[in-house]
Amino acid sequence: MTTQAARAEVPHAPILLRETVGSIAVLTLNRPAARNSLSEGMIAELHAALNQIGDDKSIRAVVLAANGPAYSAGHDLKELTARRSDADRGRAYFAKVMNACSAMMQAIVHLPKPVVASVQGIATAAGCQLVASCDLAVASEAASFATPGVDIGLFCSTPMVALSRNVPRKQAMEMLLTGEPISAATAKNIGLVNRVVTAGTERDAAIALAQQVALKSAYTVKLGKEAFYRQAEMSLADAYRFAAEVMTENMMARDAEEGIGAFIEKREPKWQDK
C-alpha cells in the first residue's frame, strides 16, 4: 500500500463536534493544531449547526466549546493569505469570508435559544468576537482574551462590533488599540464573560449554566432574547415602547399565565413552551 493510499484511508477528524447532554447541544471547535482558527469551513459548519439547532425543539440551549490549548485564534490567516495570488489580490475572497463570518456571528445572536461560550484558553481576534457574540460566557481562570490585529496591520474591525456591544468603550478601545491580552478575571470585571472557574471545569460549568436556563419556558426565553438585542439598538423612549409591547404579548402567552399561577399557588410551573 502506498503512503498516499494509506493517507486516503484515514478519515479526517471533523472540525466541529456535536454532542447532546440532556436538552443541551454542545458544539466543540476541533482544529486544535490550527488553534481552532475560523477557517471558511469552520464558519460554514458552525452556521449550519446553529440553523439545525434552531429548528430542533428538543434542544433548549447551546454550549460552544473548543478542544486544545486555544479557544480560537480567530480567522485562518494562512487560508486568507493564500488568496493574495488571485487576480484581485484576494479582495473578493476576503469579502466572502468576512461576510460569512459576520453572518455566523449574527446567527448566534438570532438563535432563539441561549448560547453559552465555554472558554478554556486564549480567544483572540474573531475568537474573542465569538465569545462576545454568545449570550453568556464561562471562562477558565487560565483563559485570556485579545484583539491583536493591530499588531499585524489588520485592525480587528469585525471583532470590534461584538466587543464594543459587550464592554465599556474605553476598555474596548484599549484592547483594540494595544492588542494586549486581558486575563479571565479582567474579562469578567469588564463584562466580557459571566463567570471564571477553575481550569478544567469550564465545560461542566457552562453546561450547568445552560441547563439552568433550559428549565425556563422556551417560548419566554426566545421572546426575551430577541427583545434584549432589539431594544439595545433603540433610543430609550423607543426601547420602552417596544418592551411594553413585548411584555403585553408575553402576558397573553400560555406559559406566562401558567407561571404566574404557579407562583401564586406556590407550585412548580408546567411549561408548554407557548
Short mmCIF file of C-alpha atoms in Angstrom, two decimals:
data_model
loop_
_atom_site.label_atom_id
_atom_site.label_comp_id
_atom_site.label_asym_id
_atom_site.label_seq_id
_atom_site.Cartn_x
_atom_site.Cartn_y
_atom_site.Cartn_z
CA MET A 1 0.00 0.00 0.00
CA THR A 2 1.40 3.38 -0.95
CA THR A 3 1.71 6.17 1.59
CA GLN A 4 -0.77 8.19 -0.43
CA ALA A 5 -3.28 5.34 -0.38
CA ALA A 6 -2.80 4.85 3.35
CA ARG A 7 -3.49 8.53 3.96
CA ALA A 8 -6.62 8.34 1.84
CA GLU A 9 -8.00 5.62 4.12
CA VAL A 10 -7.52 7.65 7.30
CA PRO A 11 -10.67 9.68 7.88
CA HIS A 12 -10.17 13.35 8.64
CA ALA A 13 -11.28 14.36 12.11
CA PRO A 14 -14.40 16.54 11.94
CA ILE A 15 -13.59 20.20 12.53
CA LEU A 16 -16.78 20.68 14.54
CA LEU A 17 -18.01 18.11 17.04
CA ARG A 18 -21.57 17.94 18.31
CA GLU A 19 -22.99 16.06 21.26
CA THR A 20 -26.18 16.30 23.25
CA VAL A 21 -26.27 16.49 27.05
CA GLY A 22 -29.92 16.27 28.03
CA SER A 23 -31.53 19.26 26.30
CA ILE A 24 -28.17 20.99 25.72
CA ALA A 25 -26.31 20.86 22.39
CA VAL A 26 -22.54 21.06 22.89
CA LEU A 27 -20.64 22.27 19.82
CA THR A 28 -16.87 21.88 20.05
CA LEU A 29 -14.35 23.53 17.74
CA ASN A 30 -11.96 20.75 16.77
CA ARG A 31 -8.96 22.21 14.96
CA PRO A 32 -6.53 22.19 17.90
CA ALA A 33 -3.43 22.05 15.69
CA ALA A 34 -4.60 25.25 13.98
CA ARG A 35 -5.59 26.82 17.32
CA ASN A 36 -9.23 26.41 16.28
CA SER A 37 -8.91 29.22 13.75
CA LEU A 38 -12.14 30.10 11.99
CA SER A 39 -11.48 28.78 8.51
CA GLU A 40 -14.07 29.13 5.79
CA GLY A 41 -15.09 25.53 6.50
CA MET A 42 -15.37 26.07 10.25
CA ILE A 43 -17.52 29.15 9.75
CA ALA A 44 -19.83 27.23 7.40
CA GLU A 45 -20.14 24.25 9.75
CA LEU A 46 -20.89 26.44 12.75
CA HIS A 47 -23.55 28.34 10.83
CA ALA A 48 -25.15 25.11 9.57
CA ALA A 49 -25.16 23.60 13.07
CA LEU A 50 -26.81 26.70 14.51
CA ASN A 51 -29.50 26.58 11.83
CA GLN A 52 -30.20 22.91 12.63
CA ILE A 53 -30.36 23.58 16.35
CA GLY A 54 -32.74 26.48 15.81
CA ASP A 55 -35.28 24.06 14.31
CA ASP A 56 -34.75 21.30 16.90
CA LYS A 57 -37.36 21.62 19.63
CA SER A 58 -35.58 19.05 21.81
CA ILE A 59 -32.62 21.42 22.22
CA ARG A 60 -33.16 24.26 24.70
CA ALA A 61 -29.65 25.77 24.91
CA VAL A 62 -26.20 25.57 23.31
CA VAL A 63 -22.68 25.40 24.72
CA LEU A 64 -19.87 26.46 22.38
CA ALA A 65 -16.57 24.89 23.48
CA ALA A 66 -13.19 24.08 21.93
CA ASN A 67 -10.53 21.37 22.03
CA GLY A 68 -6.84 22.01 22.63
CA PRO A 69 -4.92 24.77 24.38
CA ALA A 70 -6.56 27.65 22.47
CA TYR A 71 -10.25 28.50 22.28
CA SER A 72 -9.86 30.19 18.91
CA ALA A 73 -7.12 32.23 17.29
CA GLY A 74 -9.58 34.00 15.00
CA HIS A 75 -9.50 33.93 11.22
CA ASP A 76 -7.27 31.42 9.45
CA LEU A 77 -4.62 33.85 8.20
CA LYS A 78 -2.82 31.19 6.15
CA GLU A 79 -6.04 30.41 4.30
CA LEU A 80 -6.65 34.10 3.65
CA THR A 81 -3.06 34.86 2.61
CA ALA A 82 -3.09 32.01 0.09
CA ARG A 83 -5.61 34.01 -1.97
CA ARG A 84 -3.34 37.02 -2.48
CA SER A 85 -2.30 35.37 -5.73
CA ASP A 86 -5.84 35.81 -7.11
CA ALA A 87 -6.27 38.32 -9.92
CA ASP A 88 -7.89 40.79 -7.49
CA ARG A 89 -5.24 40.07 -4.80
CA GLY A 90 -7.89 38.23 -2.80
CA ARG A 91 -10.40 41.05 -2.37
CA ALA A 92 -13.46 39.01 -3.40
CA TYR A 93 -12.43 36.07 -1.23
CA PHE A 94 -11.67 38.28 1.77
CA ALA A 95 -15.11 39.89 1.45
CA LYS A 96 -16.75 36.47 1.14
CA VAL A 97 -15.10 35.14 4.31
CA MET A 98 -15.66 38.31 6.37
CA ASN A 99 -19.33 38.45 5.39
CA ALA A 100 -19.80 34.72 6.06
CA CYS A 101 -18.21 35.10 9.48
CA SER A 102 -20.37 38.13 10.28
CA ALA A 103 -23.49 36.18 9.26
CA MET A 104 -22.47 33.27 11.50
CA MET A 105 -21.92 35.60 14.47
CA GLN A 106 -25.35 37.12 13.88
CA ALA A 107 -26.84 33.61 13.71
CA ILE A 108 -25.72 33.16 17.33
CA VAL A 109 -27.50 36.36 18.31
CA HIS A 110 -30.63 35.48 16.34
CA LEU A 111 -30.79 31.87 17.55
CA PRO A 112 -33.99 31.57 19.62
CA LYS A 113 -32.04 29.68 22.29
CA PRO A 114 -29.28 30.86 24.63
CA VAL A 115 -25.67 30.18 23.62
CA VAL A 116 -23.02 29.81 26.32
CA ALA A 117 -19.31 30.01 25.49
CA SER A 118 -17.01 27.64 27.39
CA VAL A 119 -13.55 29.19 27.10
CA GLN A 120 -10.59 27.06 28.16
CA GLY A 121 -7.70 29.01 26.61
CA ILE A 122 -6.85 32.11 24.65
CA ALA A 123 -9.54 33.68 22.45
CA THR A 124 -8.11 36.21 20.02
CA ALA A 125 -9.49 38.42 17.24
CA ALA A 126 -12.52 36.64 15.71
CA GLY A 127 -12.17 34.09 18.53
CA CYS A 128 -12.77 36.89 21.02
CA GLN A 129 -15.62 38.03 18.77
CA LEU A 130 -17.11 34.54 19.01
CA VAL A 131 -17.13 34.75 22.81
CA ALA A 132 -18.61 38.25 22.74
CA SER A 133 -21.33 37.11 20.34
CA CYS A 134 -22.53 34.40 22.72
CA ASP A 135 -25.29 35.31 25.17
CA LEU A 136 -23.32 34.05 28.17
CA ALA A 137 -19.70 33.00 28.72
CA VAL A 138 -17.87 30.87 31.27
CA ALA A 139 -14.08 31.11 31.27
CA SER A 140 -11.32 29.05 32.79
CA GLU A 141 -9.06 31.04 35.08
CA ALA A 142 -6.35 30.17 32.55
CA ALA A 143 -8.22 31.79 29.65
CA SER A 144 -7.29 35.13 28.13
CA PHE A 145 -8.74 37.43 25.51
CA ALA A 146 -7.27 39.77 22.92
CA THR A 147 -7.96 41.66 19.71
CA PRO A 148 -4.35 41.83 18.45
CA GLY A 149 -4.98 42.59 14.78
CA VAL A 150 -3.37 46.00 15.18
CA ASP A 151 -0.06 44.20 15.79
CA ILE A 152 -0.07 42.75 12.27
CA GLY A 153 -1.55 45.75 10.47
CA LEU A 154 -5.09 44.36 10.40
CA PHE A 155 -7.37 46.22 12.82
CA CYS A 156 -9.97 43.90 14.42
CA SER A 157 -12.89 45.77 12.87
CA THR A 158 -15.42 42.94 12.78
CA PRO A 159 -14.48 41.66 16.26
CA MET A 160 -14.91 45.29 17.35
CA VAL A 161 -18.65 45.11 16.62
CA ALA A 162 -19.33 42.35 19.16
CA LEU A 163 -16.70 43.53 21.63
CA SER A 164 -18.00 47.10 21.76
CA ARG A 165 -21.50 45.82 22.43
CA ASN A 166 -20.29 43.85 25.44
CA VAL A 167 -17.75 46.00 27.27
CA PRO A 168 -17.38 49.73 28.01
CA ARG A 169 -15.91 51.84 25.21
CA LYS A 170 -12.63 52.73 26.91
CA GLN A 171 -11.88 49.07 27.67
CA ALA A 172 -12.85 48.01 24.15
CA MET A 173 -10.64 50.70 22.62
CA GLU A 174 -7.71 49.73 24.82
CA MET A 175 -7.97 46.12 23.69
CA LEU A 176 -8.33 47.14 20.04
CA LEU A 177 -5.58 49.77 20.00
CA THR A 178 -2.94 47.95 22.05
CA GLY A 179 -3.66 44.34 21.10
CA GLU A 180 -2.65 43.33 24.61
CA PRO A 181 -4.39 40.28 26.10
CA ILE A 182 -6.53 40.53 29.20
CA SER A 183 -6.96 37.84 31.84
CA ALA A 184 -10.15 35.94 32.54
CA ALA A 185 -10.55 37.94 35.76
CA THR A 186 -10.31 41.23 33.86
CA ALA A 187 -12.70 39.91 31.22
CA LYS A 188 -15.23 39.24 33.98
CA ASN A 189 -14.70 42.67 35.52
CA ILE A 190 -15.45 44.45 32.24
CA GLY A 191 -18.39 42.23 31.35
CA LEU A 192 -16.96 40.08 28.55
CA VAL A 193 -17.59 36.86 30.50
CA ASN A 194 -20.06 35.98 33.24
CA ARG A 195 -18.07 33.55 35.35
CA VAL A 196 -14.47 32.48 35.90
CA VAL A 197 -13.94 28.92 37.15
CA THR A 198 -11.09 26.57 37.99
CA ALA A 199 -9.21 25.41 34.90
CA GLY A 200 -10.66 22.18 33.57
CA THR A 201 -14.15 22.78 34.95
CA GLU A 202 -15.31 25.40 32.45
CA ARG A 203 -17.15 22.97 30.18
CA ASP A 204 -19.18 21.44 33.02
CA ALA A 205 -19.83 24.93 34.43
CA ALA A 206 -21.05 26.16 31.05
CA ILE A 207 -23.34 23.14 30.66
CA ALA A 208 -24.70 23.70 34.18
CA LEU A 209 -25.43 27.34 33.36
CA ALA A 210 -27.12 26.33 30.09
CA GLN A 211 -29.19 23.73 31.97
CA GLN A 212 -30.28 26.38 34.44
CA VAL A 213 -31.71 28.45 31.58
CA ALA A 214 -33.15 25.34 29.90
CA LEU A 215 -35.50 24.88 32.87
CA LYS A 216 -37.39 28.01 31.84
CA SER A 217 -40.14 28.30 29.25
CA ALA A 218 -38.54 28.06 25.80
CA TYR A 219 -41.13 30.49 24.45
CA THR A 220 -40.32 33.06 27.12
CA VAL A 221 -36.55 32.69 26.61
CA LYS A 222 -36.95 33.08 22.84
CA LEU A 223 -39.13 36.17 23.24
CA GLY A 224 -36.80 37.70 25.82
CA LYS A 225 -33.56 37.06 23.94
CA GLU A 226 -34.89 38.60 20.75
CA ALA A 227 -36.24 41.61 22.66
CA PHE A 228 -32.95 42.11 24.52
CA TYR A 229 -30.91 42.54 21.36
CA ARG A 230 -33.53 44.60 19.54
CA GLN A 231 -34.05 47.14 22.33
CA ALA A 232 -30.28 47.56 22.79
CA GLU A 233 -30.12 49.33 19.42
CA MET A 234 -33.03 51.70 20.16
CA SER A 235 -33.35 55.07 21.83
CA LEU A 236 -34.59 55.00 25.43
CA ALA A 237 -38.15 56.01 24.51
CA ASP A 238 -38.35 53.54 21.61
CA ALA A 239 -36.89 50.78 23.76
CA TYR A 240 -39.54 51.27 26.45
CA ARG A 241 -42.31 51.44 23.85
CA PHE A 242 -41.10 48.22 22.24
CA ALA A 243 -40.55 46.46 25.58
CA ALA A 244 -44.08 47.35 26.71
CA GLU A 245 -45.43 45.70 23.56
CA VAL A 246 -43.33 42.61 24.22
CA MET A 247 -44.47 42.43 27.85
CA THR A 248 -48.10 42.69 26.73
CA GLU A 249 -47.63 39.91 24.18
CA ASN A 250 -45.80 37.83 26.78
CA MET A 251 -48.63 38.29 29.32
CA MET A 252 -51.03 36.78 26.78
CA ALA A 253 -48.89 33.63 26.42
CA ARG A 254 -49.99 30.37 27.98
CA ASP A 255 -46.68 29.95 29.82
CA ALA A 256 -46.96 33.38 31.46
CA GLU A 257 -50.46 32.52 32.67
CA GLU A 258 -49.19 29.18 33.96
CA GLY A 259 -46.03 30.62 35.52
CA ILE A 260 -47.81 33.41 37.34
CA GLY A 261 -50.48 30.98 38.51
CA ALA A 262 -47.83 28.57 39.78
CA PHE A 263 -46.07 31.39 41.63
CA ILE A 264 -49.29 32.48 43.34
CA GLU A 265 -50.21 28.89 44.16
CA LYS A 266 -46.64 28.10 45.35
CA ARG A 267 -46.09 25.17 42.98
CA GLU A 268 -43.73 24.31 40.12
CA PRO A 269 -44.90 25.55 36.70
CA LYS A 270 -45.56 23.12 33.85
CA TRP A 271 -44.30 24.73 30.67
CA GLN A 272 -45.83 24.08 27.26
CA ASP A 273 -43.41 26.47 25.51
CA LYS A 274 -46.14 28.61 24.07
#
